[in-house]
Amino acid sequence: MAAQHVEVERKYDADAGFGLPELSGLPGVATVGRARSHRLHATYFDTDDLRLSAHGITLRRRRGGDDAGWHLKMPVGPDSKIETRAPLGRARVVPARLANLVAAYTRGAALRPVATLETERTVLPLLDEDGAVLAEVADDAVTGRVLRDDHDAAASWREIEVELGTGEPGLLRAAGKRLRKAGARRSASSSKLGRLLNGAVPRAPGEPADDGSAGAAVRAYLAAQAAAILRYDPKARVAEEDAVHRMRVAVRRVRSALRSYRPLLERERVDPLRPELQWLAEVLGEVRDLEVLRMRFTARLDELGVGDAGREWLDELARKERSAYRRLNAALKEPRYFALLDALERLVADPPLTDRAARRATKELPVLVARAWRRMERAHAAIATAEDADVARHETRKSAKRARYAAELAVPVLGETAARAARDARSVQEVFGGHQDGVIAMAHLREIAAGVRTPAEAFTIGVLYGVERCEAQTSLDGLERTWQRIGAPAF
């Protein structure tokens, strides 16, 4: 089983004659513990074109020290990485779970050894009054060798690493200040591997340039959502809380932007992406819908004080959710998914912009946001004459969501006016969402009721059905108040 923890650290370069300064007296530090020495040997794995390194990800198998085994480190902030560990296993076979967590980056490419590092490490623990480790200072003498055919290199250097334990972030800053005063320099690379590979690592895509055009605004938004899909991919694979939801939202935002801002994009290149995005959203949605229902029903039963005897049917819902997660993980390994990620990268790197996209964002974006808003208004008006009001309400909810996302894209350009439009559209979305969630919950309860085995289950489901029906109606009762409160954006 792989284990995870968040690693918060800073690295410093030091000359061979550098002497560690006195570390006692740092914030919260009562004593400096006894030094421990280790000899570490690490083999780093990556694709032939160094896709992991390009995104600041390191995957290694390390022998020696207190944490021998496989280590996967993925950045989550300027000084923070989430580290996932697995036992040593086989020397040249990456553990399946770790390989799965980086599949969105490798996309079917093999993981091979790309470098080795030999480290002579001396560790000094910084302890509080109770002996708890606030931080560790590692003094490393490193020798690295590149194993790639196209980049034969070896190097040696000295590095000081400060890793936070139970201490506060201020300790990390204070330790760094003291090290710099003694002659150390903040390392230009966040990892030893990055330093060793240096120029061989391809540059990750930077922030799109902003020239004030409508196309630049759309490109920046698409870049942010494509990055979010990658960021939440490994979290969704291990069922981290809210990860599937956030990944699906990013997918929906891309799809919505391609629709709402279609006049700025060449359709022959953009339109083929939309069904692929819909496919991914549906795969994620199956998990998310079951997850929401399970949490919703569990919370309802807790509020009603229903014991285990009345909630056996929830086991079946949990089983369906686990099955949906398995299907999601299978889909996230498919070439179809990898091809979609490739297409999104191309979309951001070389967006297929029309001539209209070159116009000023301050002129074009208000027009397109207003158009999305009018579509929401028309969908709302159609409810009154619809044959199936629930279907019409669902369409209004989708239109409100598109209006919200269209306005969100424009916020960096149009400011508070667009932000208010996004908030108002979200209010409409949430009202209809509350009703739609109730409708979906009632449909599931009717399905479940057909297979109940005990009177206690039947009674519980009946009570829940009544609660869901009341809440769905309550959501609709608030619609007119919401609609009267909002207004079309005045750009």
Short mmCIF file of C-alpha atoms in Angstrom, two decimals:
data_model
loop_
_atom_site.label_atom_id
_atom_site.label_comp_id
_atom_site.label_asym_id
_atom_site.label_seq_id
_atom_site.Cartn_x
_atom_site.Cartn_y
_atom_site.Cartn_z
CA MET A 1 0.00 0.00 0.00
CA ALA A 2 1.37 3.42 -0.95
CA ALA A 3 1.49 6.07 1.78
CA GLN A 4 1.24 9.84 1.35
CA HIS A 5 2.41 12.91 3.21
CA VAL A 6 2.98 16.57 2.40
CA GLU A 7 6.63 17.57 2.24
CA VAL A 8 7.46 21.23 2.92
CA GLU A 9 11.11 22.09 2.36
CA ARG A 10 13.63 24.56 1.02
CA LYS A 11 16.97 23.80 -0.59
CA TYR A 12 20.20 25.82 -0.49
CA ASP A 13 23.46 25.53 -2.39
CA ALA A 14 26.67 25.62 -0.34
CA ASP A 15 30.38 25.64 -1.12
CA ALA A 16 32.61 22.78 -0.01
CA GLY A 17 33.99 24.83 2.89
CA PHE A 18 30.59 26.00 4.13
CA GLY A 19 30.04 25.56 7.86
CA LEU A 20 26.55 25.10 9.26
CA PRO A 21 25.64 28.03 11.51
CA GLU A 22 24.33 27.66 15.07
CA LEU A 23 20.73 26.44 14.71
CA SER A 24 19.56 26.71 18.29
CA GLY A 25 17.50 29.78 19.11
CA LEU A 26 15.36 29.50 15.99
CA PRO A 27 11.61 30.02 16.62
CA GLY A 28 10.33 27.23 18.86
CA VAL A 29 13.64 25.31 18.82
CA ALA A 30 14.76 24.25 22.28
CA THR A 31 17.64 21.97 21.26
CA VAL A 32 19.44 20.57 18.25
CA GLY A 33 19.35 16.79 18.33
CA ARG A 34 22.16 14.33 17.72
CA ALA A 35 23.42 14.21 14.13
CA ARG A 36 22.65 11.08 12.09
CA SER A 37 24.54 10.06 8.95
CA HIS A 38 23.20 8.10 5.98
CA ARG A 39 24.48 6.94 2.63
CA LEU A 40 21.69 7.13 0.07
CA HIS A 41 21.52 5.67 -3.42
CA ALA A 42 18.61 6.81 -5.62
CA THR A 43 17.63 5.87 -9.16
CA TYR A 44 15.28 8.34 -10.84
CA PHE A 45 12.69 7.31 -13.43
CA ASP A 46 11.09 9.36 -16.17
CA THR A 47 10.02 9.10 -19.80
CA ASP A 48 12.61 9.41 -22.54
CA ASP A 49 11.52 13.01 -23.13
CA LEU A 50 11.45 13.83 -19.38
CA ARG A 51 7.75 14.61 -19.12
CA LEU A 52 7.71 14.27 -15.34
CA SER A 53 10.70 16.54 -14.81
CA ALA A 54 9.14 19.15 -17.07
CA HIS A 55 6.26 19.40 -14.59
CA GLY A 56 8.44 19.37 -11.47
CA ILE A 57 7.57 15.74 -10.66
CA THR A 58 10.19 13.30 -9.39
CA LEU A 59 9.92 9.52 -9.19
CA ARG A 60 12.75 7.59 -7.57
CA ARG A 61 13.72 4.34 -5.94
CA ARG A 62 16.04 4.98 -3.01
CA ARG A 63 18.06 2.67 -0.80
CA GLY A 64 19.46 3.72 2.57
CA GLY A 65 18.22 6.09 5.23
CA ASP A 66 15.05 5.92 7.27
CA ASP A 67 12.63 5.90 4.33
CA ALA A 68 14.01 3.47 1.76
CA GLY A 69 11.57 2.67 -1.02
CA TRP A 70 9.86 4.32 -3.97
CA HIS A 71 9.08 8.04 -3.65
CA LEU A 72 6.81 10.02 -5.98
CA LYS A 73 6.85 13.77 -5.38
CA MET A 74 4.31 16.07 -7.05
CA PRO A 75 4.35 19.85 -6.47
CA VAL A 76 1.39 21.43 -4.68
CA GLY A 77 2.93 24.83 -3.89
CA PRO A 78 6.15 26.87 -4.07
CA ASP A 79 7.83 24.93 -1.25
CA SER A 80 5.45 21.98 -0.92
CA LYS A 81 5.13 18.58 -2.54
CA ILE A 82 2.81 15.68 -1.93
CA GLU A 83 4.97 12.61 -1.52
CA THR A 84 3.59 9.14 -2.14
CA ARG A 85 5.70 6.20 -1.01
CA ALA A 86 5.77 2.50 -1.80
CA PRO A 87 8.02 -0.38 -0.68
CA LEU A 88 11.31 -1.07 -2.49
CA GLY A 89 9.90 -3.90 -4.61
CA ARG A 90 11.73 -4.60 -7.86
CA ALA A 91 14.61 -2.36 -8.91
CA ARG A 92 13.45 -1.47 -12.43
CA VAL A 93 9.68 -1.94 -12.18
CA VAL A 94 7.76 1.15 -11.08
CA PRO A 95 4.96 0.20 -8.65
CA ALA A 96 1.66 0.17 -10.53
CA ARG A 97 -0.02 2.64 -8.21
CA LEU A 98 2.72 5.22 -8.62
CA ALA A 99 2.75 4.75 -12.39
CA ASN A 100 -1.02 5.26 -12.39
CA LEU A 101 -0.71 8.53 -10.48
CA VAL A 102 1.48 10.02 -13.24
CA ALA A 103 -0.34 8.46 -16.19
CA ALA A 104 -1.83 11.81 -17.22
CA TYR A 105 1.74 13.03 -17.75
CA THR A 106 3.35 9.91 -19.23
CA ARG A 107 0.33 9.07 -21.46
CA GLY A 108 1.48 5.58 -22.30
CA ALA A 109 5.21 6.34 -22.55
CA ALA A 110 7.49 3.96 -20.66
CA LEU A 111 9.17 4.99 -17.42
CA ARG A 112 12.92 4.29 -17.49
CA PRO A 113 15.93 5.09 -15.30
CA VAL A 114 17.27 8.53 -16.28
CA ALA A 115 19.75 9.30 -13.49
CA THR A 116 21.34 8.09 -10.27
CA LEU A 117 22.30 10.09 -7.20
CA GLU A 118 24.69 9.07 -4.44
CA THR A 119 24.27 11.20 -1.32
CA GLU A 120 26.31 11.36 1.87
CA ARG A 121 23.75 12.90 4.26
CA THR A 122 24.10 14.31 7.75
CA VAL A 123 20.78 15.11 9.42
CA LEU A 124 20.30 17.46 12.37
CA PRO A 125 16.85 17.43 14.00
CA LEU A 126 15.53 20.69 15.47
CA LEU A 127 13.54 19.80 18.59
CA ASP A 128 11.01 21.60 20.76
CA GLU A 129 10.89 21.39 24.57
CA ASP A 130 9.03 18.06 24.41
CA GLY A 131 11.49 16.51 21.97
CA ALA A 132 9.17 16.74 18.94
CA VAL A 133 10.93 17.26 15.60
CA LEU A 134 10.04 20.75 14.36
CA ALA A 135 12.27 20.46 11.30
CA GLU A 136 15.29 18.59 9.97
CA VAL A 137 18.36 20.14 8.41
CA ALA A 138 20.11 17.80 5.98
CA ASP A 139 23.67 18.52 4.86
CA ASP A 140 24.12 16.59 1.60
CA ALA A 141 27.23 15.83 -0.44
CA VAL A 142 25.79 14.71 -3.77
CA THR A 143 27.24 12.92 -6.79
CA GLY A 144 24.91 12.47 -9.71
CA ARG A 145 25.11 10.71 -13.06
CA VAL A 146 22.77 11.01 -16.03
CA LEU A 147 21.82 7.70 -17.66
CA ARG A 148 20.26 9.06 -20.84
CA ASP A 149 21.97 8.43 -24.20
CA ASP A 150 21.47 12.00 -25.43
CA HIS A 151 22.75 13.72 -22.31
CA ASP A 152 25.80 12.12 -20.70
CA ALA A 153 26.78 14.12 -17.65
CA ALA A 154 28.00 13.78 -14.09
CA ALA A 155 28.24 16.35 -11.35
CA SER A 156 28.99 16.76 -7.64
CA TRP A 157 27.74 19.46 -5.30
CA ARG A 158 26.81 20.26 -1.74
CA GLU A 159 23.28 21.06 -0.74
CA ILE A 160 21.56 22.04 2.51
CA GLU A 161 17.92 20.99 2.81
CA VAL A 162 15.51 22.21 5.50
CA GLU A 163 12.35 20.11 5.77
CA LEU A 164 9.53 21.17 8.04
CA GLY A 165 8.22 18.65 10.57
CA THR A 166 5.71 19.80 13.17
CA GLY A 167 7.06 23.36 13.15
CA GLU A 168 5.42 26.48 11.78
CA PRO A 169 6.30 27.95 8.35
CA GLY A 170 8.10 30.79 10.13
CA LEU A 171 10.73 28.32 11.26
CA LEU A 172 11.46 27.43 7.64
CA ARG A 173 11.98 31.11 6.81
CA ALA A 174 14.11 31.77 9.90
CA ALA A 175 16.36 28.76 9.20
CA GLY A 176 16.79 29.89 5.63
CA LYS A 177 17.73 33.39 6.72
CA ARG A 178 20.39 32.02 9.04
CA LEU A 179 21.80 29.72 6.33
CA ARG A 180 21.98 32.56 3.80
CA LYS A 181 23.72 34.78 6.32
CA ALA A 182 26.34 32.04 6.75
CA GLY A 183 26.95 31.95 2.99
CA ALA A 184 24.43 29.47 1.56
CA ARG A 185 22.38 30.40 -1.50
CA ARG A 186 18.78 29.50 -2.29
CA SER A 187 18.88 26.67 -4.83
CA ALA A 188 17.66 27.50 -8.32
CA SER A 189 16.22 24.00 -8.67
CA SER A 190 13.50 22.47 -6.50
CA SER A 191 15.03 18.98 -6.82
CA LYS A 192 18.42 17.34 -7.07
CA LEU A 193 17.34 15.64 -10.29
CA GLY A 194 16.37 18.97 -11.84
CA ARG A 195 19.79 20.36 -11.02
CA LEU A 196 21.54 17.35 -12.52
CA LEU A 197 19.52 17.26 -15.74
CA ASN A 198 19.61 21.04 -16.07
CA GLY A 199 19.19 22.01 -19.75
CA ALA A 200 17.93 18.58 -20.79
CA VAL A 201 14.52 19.17 -19.16
CA PRO A 202 11.97 20.66 -21.57
CA ARG A 203 10.34 23.82 -20.35
CA ALA A 204 6.80 23.45 -19.08
CA PRO A 205 4.31 25.79 -20.80
CA GLY A 206 4.42 29.22 -19.19
CA GLU A 207 1.59 31.66 -18.65
CA PRO A 208 0.07 32.74 -21.99
CA ALA A 209 1.05 36.27 -22.96
CA ASP A 210 -1.65 38.88 -22.41
CA ASP A 211 -1.82 41.43 -25.21
CA GLY A 212 -5.24 42.71 -24.17
CA SER A 213 -7.04 40.82 -26.92
CA ALA A 214 -10.16 38.72 -26.53
CA GLY A 215 -8.22 35.70 -27.76
CA ALA A 216 -5.60 36.12 -25.03
CA ALA A 217 -8.31 36.15 -22.36
CA VAL A 218 -9.85 32.95 -23.69
CA ARG A 219 -6.45 31.29 -23.98
CA ALA A 220 -5.54 32.14 -20.37
CA TYR A 221 -8.81 30.68 -19.12
CA LEU A 222 -8.39 27.50 -21.15
CA ALA A 223 -4.80 27.14 -19.91
CA ALA A 224 -5.95 27.42 -16.28
CA GLN A 225 -8.66 24.78 -16.75
CA ALA A 226 -6.36 22.38 -18.64
CA ALA A 227 -3.86 22.71 -15.79
CA ALA A 228 -6.64 21.99 -13.28
CA ILE A 229 -7.56 18.77 -15.09
CA LEU A 230 -3.96 17.58 -14.80
CA ARG A 231 -3.73 18.71 -11.18
CA TYR A 232 -6.84 16.83 -10.07
CA ASP A 233 -6.25 13.73 -12.21
CA PRO A 234 -4.05 11.86 -9.68
CA LYS A 235 -6.32 12.93 -6.82
CA ALA A 236 -9.40 11.62 -8.63
CA ARG A 237 -7.70 8.27 -9.26
CA VAL A 238 -7.33 7.66 -5.52
CA ALA A 239 -10.77 9.06 -4.64
CA GLU A 240 -9.44 12.07 -2.75
CA GLU A 241 -12.27 14.14 -1.32
CA ASP A 242 -13.85 16.51 -3.89
CA ALA A 243 -11.22 15.72 -6.55
CA VAL A 244 -13.65 14.15 -9.04
CA HIS A 245 -15.97 17.12 -8.62
CA ARG A 246 -13.23 19.67 -9.23
CA MET A 247 -11.86 17.78 -12.21
CA ARG A 248 -15.33 17.58 -13.74
CA VAL A 249 -15.87 21.31 -13.18
CA ALA A 250 -12.63 22.05 -15.04
CA VAL A 251 -13.74 19.83 -17.93
CA ARG A 252 -17.13 21.56 -18.04
CA ARG A 253 -15.53 24.98 -17.97
CA VAL A 254 -13.42 24.13 -21.01
CA ARG A 255 -16.43 22.78 -22.88
CA SER A 256 -18.54 25.79 -21.92
CA ALA A 257 -15.83 28.23 -23.02
CA LEU A 258 -15.56 26.53 -26.40
CA ARG A 259 -19.30 27.07 -26.82
CA SER A 260 -19.78 30.55 -25.35
CA TYR A 261 -16.69 31.95 -27.07
CA ARG A 262 -17.12 30.07 -30.33
CA PRO A 263 -16.95 33.26 -32.49
CA LEU A 264 -13.35 33.67 -31.37
CA LEU A 265 -12.30 30.10 -32.25
CA GLU A 266 -12.05 28.19 -35.53
CA ARG A 267 -14.81 25.60 -35.42
CA GLU A 268 -13.09 22.94 -37.50
CA ARG A 269 -10.40 22.59 -34.84
CA VAL A 270 -12.51 23.19 -31.76
CA ASP A 271 -15.74 21.31 -32.43
CA PRO A 272 -14.15 17.81 -32.41
CA LEU A 273 -13.03 18.45 -28.82
CA ARG A 274 -16.52 19.01 -27.47
CA PRO A 275 -17.82 15.41 -27.65
CA GLU A 276 -14.55 14.16 -26.11
CA LEU A 277 -14.93 16.62 -23.25
CA GLN A 278 -18.54 15.51 -22.83
CA TRP A 279 -17.41 11.88 -22.66
CA LEU A 280 -14.90 12.67 -19.92
CA ALA A 281 -17.44 14.76 -18.01
CA GLU A 282 -19.92 11.86 -18.12
CA VAL A 283 -17.32 9.37 -16.85
CA LEU A 284 -16.50 11.70 -13.98
CA GLY A 285 -20.17 12.50 -13.49
CA GLU A 286 -21.15 8.90 -12.87
CA VAL A 287 -18.83 8.79 -9.88
CA ARG A 288 -19.73 12.25 -8.65
CA ASP A 289 -23.50 11.70 -8.81
CA LEU A 290 -23.28 8.49 -6.77
CA GLU A 291 -20.86 10.14 -4.35
CA VAL A 292 -23.26 13.04 -3.82
CA LEU A 293 -26.23 10.73 -3.31
CA ARG A 294 -24.37 8.60 -0.77
CA MET A 295 -23.26 11.65 1.21
CA ARG A 296 -26.69 13.26 0.90
CA PHE A 297 -28.59 10.22 2.12
CA THR A 298 -26.07 9.54 4.90
CA ALA A 299 -26.44 13.10 6.19
CA ARG A 300 -30.24 12.86 6.03
CA LEU A 301 -30.25 9.61 7.99
CA ASP A 302 -27.92 11.09 10.59
CA GLU A 303 -30.24 14.09 10.98
CA LEU A 304 -33.23 11.77 11.40
CA GLY A 305 -31.37 9.62 13.91
CA VAL A 306 -31.84 6.45 11.83
CA GLY A 307 -29.69 3.57 13.07
CA ASP A 308 -28.01 0.80 11.12
CA ALA A 309 -31.24 -1.20 10.91
CA GLY A 310 -32.77 1.35 8.56
CA ARG A 311 -29.87 2.05 6.25
CA GLU A 312 -28.69 -1.31 4.89
CA TRP A 313 -29.71 -0.20 1.41
CA LEU A 314 -26.90 2.36 1.47
CA ASP A 315 -24.43 -0.51 1.09
CA GLU A 316 -25.68 -1.08 -2.44
CA LEU A 317 -25.22 2.60 -3.27
CA ALA A 318 -21.65 2.46 -1.93
CA ARG A 319 -21.01 -0.65 -4.05
CA LYS A 320 -22.21 1.18 -7.17
CA GLU A 321 -19.93 4.08 -6.33
CA ARG A 322 -16.91 1.78 -6.03
CA SER A 323 -17.78 0.20 -9.38
CA ALA A 324 -18.03 3.66 -10.93
CA TYR A 325 -14.59 4.52 -9.57
CA ARG A 326 -13.17 1.39 -11.19
CA ARG A 327 -14.70 2.41 -14.52
CA LEU A 328 -13.29 5.92 -14.07
CA ASN A 329 -9.79 4.58 -13.45
CA ALA A 330 -10.09 2.37 -16.52
CA ALA A 331 -11.17 5.36 -18.62
CA LEU A 332 -8.26 7.45 -17.34
CA LYS A 333 -5.88 4.83 -18.75
CA GLU A 334 -7.44 4.82 -22.21
CA PRO A 335 -5.65 6.22 -25.28
CA ARG A 336 -8.81 8.26 -25.84
CA TYR A 337 -8.17 10.17 -22.62
CA PHE A 338 -4.50 10.70 -23.39
CA ALA A 339 -5.41 11.96 -26.86
CA LEU A 340 -7.80 14.46 -25.28
CA LEU A 341 -5.05 15.73 -22.97
CA ASP A 342 -2.74 16.10 -25.97
CA ALA A 343 -5.44 18.02 -27.82
CA LEU A 344 -5.96 20.37 -24.87
CA GLU A 345 -2.23 21.08 -24.70
CA ARG A 346 -2.23 21.91 -28.42
CA LEU A 347 -5.29 24.09 -27.94
CA VAL A 348 -3.51 26.16 -25.29
CA ALA A 349 -0.12 26.22 -27.02
CA ASP A 350 -1.52 27.19 -30.41
CA PRO A 351 -5.15 28.31 -30.03
CA PRO A 352 -7.12 28.34 -33.29
CA LEU A 353 -8.18 31.97 -33.01
CA THR A 354 -10.32 33.80 -35.56
CA ASP A 355 -9.70 37.33 -36.77
CA ARG A 356 -12.33 38.53 -34.31
CA ALA A 357 -10.21 37.20 -31.42
CA ALA A 358 -7.61 39.88 -32.15
CA ARG A 359 -10.04 42.63 -31.11
CA ARG A 360 -9.82 44.22 -27.68
CA ALA A 361 -11.10 42.00 -24.88
CA THR A 362 -12.88 44.97 -23.28
CA LYS A 363 -15.03 45.26 -26.42
CA GLU A 364 -15.62 41.61 -27.36
CA LEU A 365 -16.10 39.89 -24.00
CA PRO A 366 -19.13 41.97 -22.90
CA VAL A 367 -20.92 41.00 -26.10
CA LEU A 368 -20.35 37.29 -25.57
CA VAL A 369 -21.17 37.33 -21.86
CA ALA A 370 -24.41 39.18 -22.60
CA ARG A 371 -25.28 36.61 -25.26
CA ALA A 372 -24.84 33.76 -22.77
CA TRP A 373 -27.01 35.69 -20.29
CA ARG A 374 -29.81 36.12 -22.86
CA ARG A 375 -29.78 32.38 -23.52
CA MET A 376 -30.35 31.81 -19.83
CA GLU A 377 -33.25 34.27 -19.86
CA ARG A 378 -34.86 32.52 -22.83
CA ALA A 379 -34.47 29.12 -21.18
CA HIS A 380 -36.14 30.46 -18.04
CA ALA A 381 -39.03 31.96 -20.01
CA ALA A 382 -39.59 28.63 -21.81
CA ILE A 383 -40.43 26.87 -18.53
CA ALA A 384 -43.91 28.41 -18.44
CA THR A 385 -45.02 26.75 -21.70
CA ALA A 386 -42.92 23.58 -21.57
CA GLU A 387 -44.62 20.17 -21.81
CA ASP A 388 -42.21 18.84 -19.20
CA ALA A 389 -41.35 21.57 -16.72
CA ASP A 390 -38.63 19.50 -15.05
CA VAL A 391 -36.78 19.10 -18.35
CA ALA A 392 -37.11 22.84 -19.01
CA ARG A 393 -35.81 23.63 -15.54
CA HIS A 394 -32.82 21.38 -16.12
CA GLU A 395 -32.09 23.21 -19.39
CA THR A 396 -32.30 26.52 -17.54
CA ARG A 397 -29.84 25.25 -14.98
CA LYS A 398 -27.40 24.31 -17.74
CA SER A 399 -27.84 27.72 -19.38
CA ALA A 400 -27.20 29.43 -16.04
CA LYS A 401 -24.03 27.39 -15.62
CA ARG A 402 -22.80 28.42 -19.08
CA ALA A 403 -23.60 32.07 -18.33
CA ARG A 404 -21.68 31.79 -15.07
CA TYR A 405 -18.62 30.28 -16.72
CA ALA A 406 -18.72 32.83 -19.54
CA ALA A 407 -18.74 35.64 -16.98
CA GLU A 408 -15.98 34.01 -14.90
CA LEU A 409 -13.71 33.95 -17.94
CA ALA A 410 -14.25 37.70 -18.35
CA VAL A 411 -13.59 38.68 -14.71
CA PRO A 412 -9.84 39.40 -15.16
CA VAL A 413 -10.76 41.83 -17.96
CA LEU A 414 -14.13 43.28 -16.94
CA GLY A 415 -13.78 43.18 -13.17
CA GLU A 416 -16.69 43.51 -10.76
CA THR A 417 -19.41 43.73 -13.41
CA ALA A 418 -18.45 40.30 -14.75
CA ALA A 419 -17.94 38.97 -11.21
CA ARG A 420 -21.46 40.04 -10.26
CA ALA A 421 -22.89 38.43 -13.41
CA ALA A 422 -21.08 35.21 -12.46
CA ARG A 423 -22.49 35.34 -8.91
CA ASP A 424 -26.02 36.02 -10.17
CA ALA A 425 -25.87 33.19 -12.71
CA ARG A 426 -24.57 30.92 -9.98
CA SER A 427 -27.55 31.85 -7.78
CA VAL A 428 -29.92 30.78 -10.54
CA GLN A 429 -27.90 27.61 -11.11
CA GLU A 430 -28.05 26.74 -7.42
CA VAL A 431 -31.81 27.28 -7.16
CA PHE A 432 -32.48 24.95 -10.06
CA GLY A 433 -29.71 22.68 -8.84
CA GLY A 434 -31.44 22.25 -5.51
CA HIS A 435 -34.61 21.22 -7.29
CA GLN A 436 -32.78 18.95 -9.75
CA ASP A 437 -30.84 17.25 -6.95
CA GLY A 438 -34.13 16.52 -5.22
CA VAL A 439 -35.64 15.10 -8.42
CA ILE A 440 -32.62 12.83 -8.92
CA ALA A 441 -32.69 11.75 -5.26
CA MET A 442 -36.40 10.88 -5.48
CA ALA A 443 -35.80 8.83 -8.64
CA HIS A 444 -33.08 6.84 -6.87
CA LEU A 445 -35.28 6.32 -3.81
CA ARG A 446 -38.09 4.95 -6.00
CA GLU A 447 -35.62 2.56 -7.59
CA ILE A 448 -34.30 1.48 -4.20
CA ALA A 449 -37.81 1.07 -2.77
CA ALA A 450 -38.53 -1.68 -5.29
CA GLY A 451 -35.90 -3.92 -3.69
CA VAL A 452 -36.22 -3.22 0.05
CA ARG A 453 -36.12 -6.25 2.32
CA THR A 454 -37.39 -5.01 5.68
CA PRO A 455 -40.17 -2.74 6.99
CA ALA A 456 -37.52 -0.54 8.62
CA GLU A 457 -35.90 0.10 5.26
CA ALA A 458 -39.27 0.79 3.60
CA PHE A 459 -40.20 3.26 6.31
CA THR A 460 -36.84 5.04 6.13
CA ILE A 461 -36.99 5.38 2.36
CA GLY A 462 -40.54 6.73 2.57
CA VAL A 463 -39.48 9.38 5.07
CA LEU A 464 -36.49 10.36 2.94
CA TYR A 465 -38.68 10.61 -0.15
CA GLY A 466 -40.95 13.05 1.66
CA VAL A 467 -38.01 15.16 2.80
CA GLU A 468 -36.55 15.30 -0.71
CA ARG A 469 -39.91 16.27 -2.22
CA CYS A 470 -40.36 19.11 0.25
CA GLU A 471 -36.85 20.44 -0.29
CA ALA A 472 -37.16 20.27 -4.07
CA GLN A 473 -40.32 22.35 -3.89
CA THR A 474 -38.73 24.77 -1.42
CA SER A 475 -35.92 25.39 -3.92
CA LEU A 476 -38.46 26.34 -6.58
CA ASP A 477 -40.28 28.62 -4.16
CA GLY A 478 -37.13 30.71 -3.93
CA LEU A 479 -36.73 31.01 -7.69
CA GLU A 480 -38.77 34.15 -8.24
CA ARG A 481 -37.05 35.93 -5.37
CA THR A 482 -33.71 35.04 -6.91
CA TRP A 483 -34.83 36.07 -10.40
CA GLN A 484 -36.13 39.45 -9.17
CA ARG A 485 -32.90 40.13 -7.29
CA ILE A 486 -30.59 39.66 -10.27
CA GLY A 487 -30.37 41.60 -13.48
CA ALA A 488 -28.65 41.44 -16.83
CA PRO A 489 -25.03 42.65 -16.65
CA ALA A 490 -24.63 46.30 -17.62
CA PHE A 491 -21.24 46.53 -19.30
#
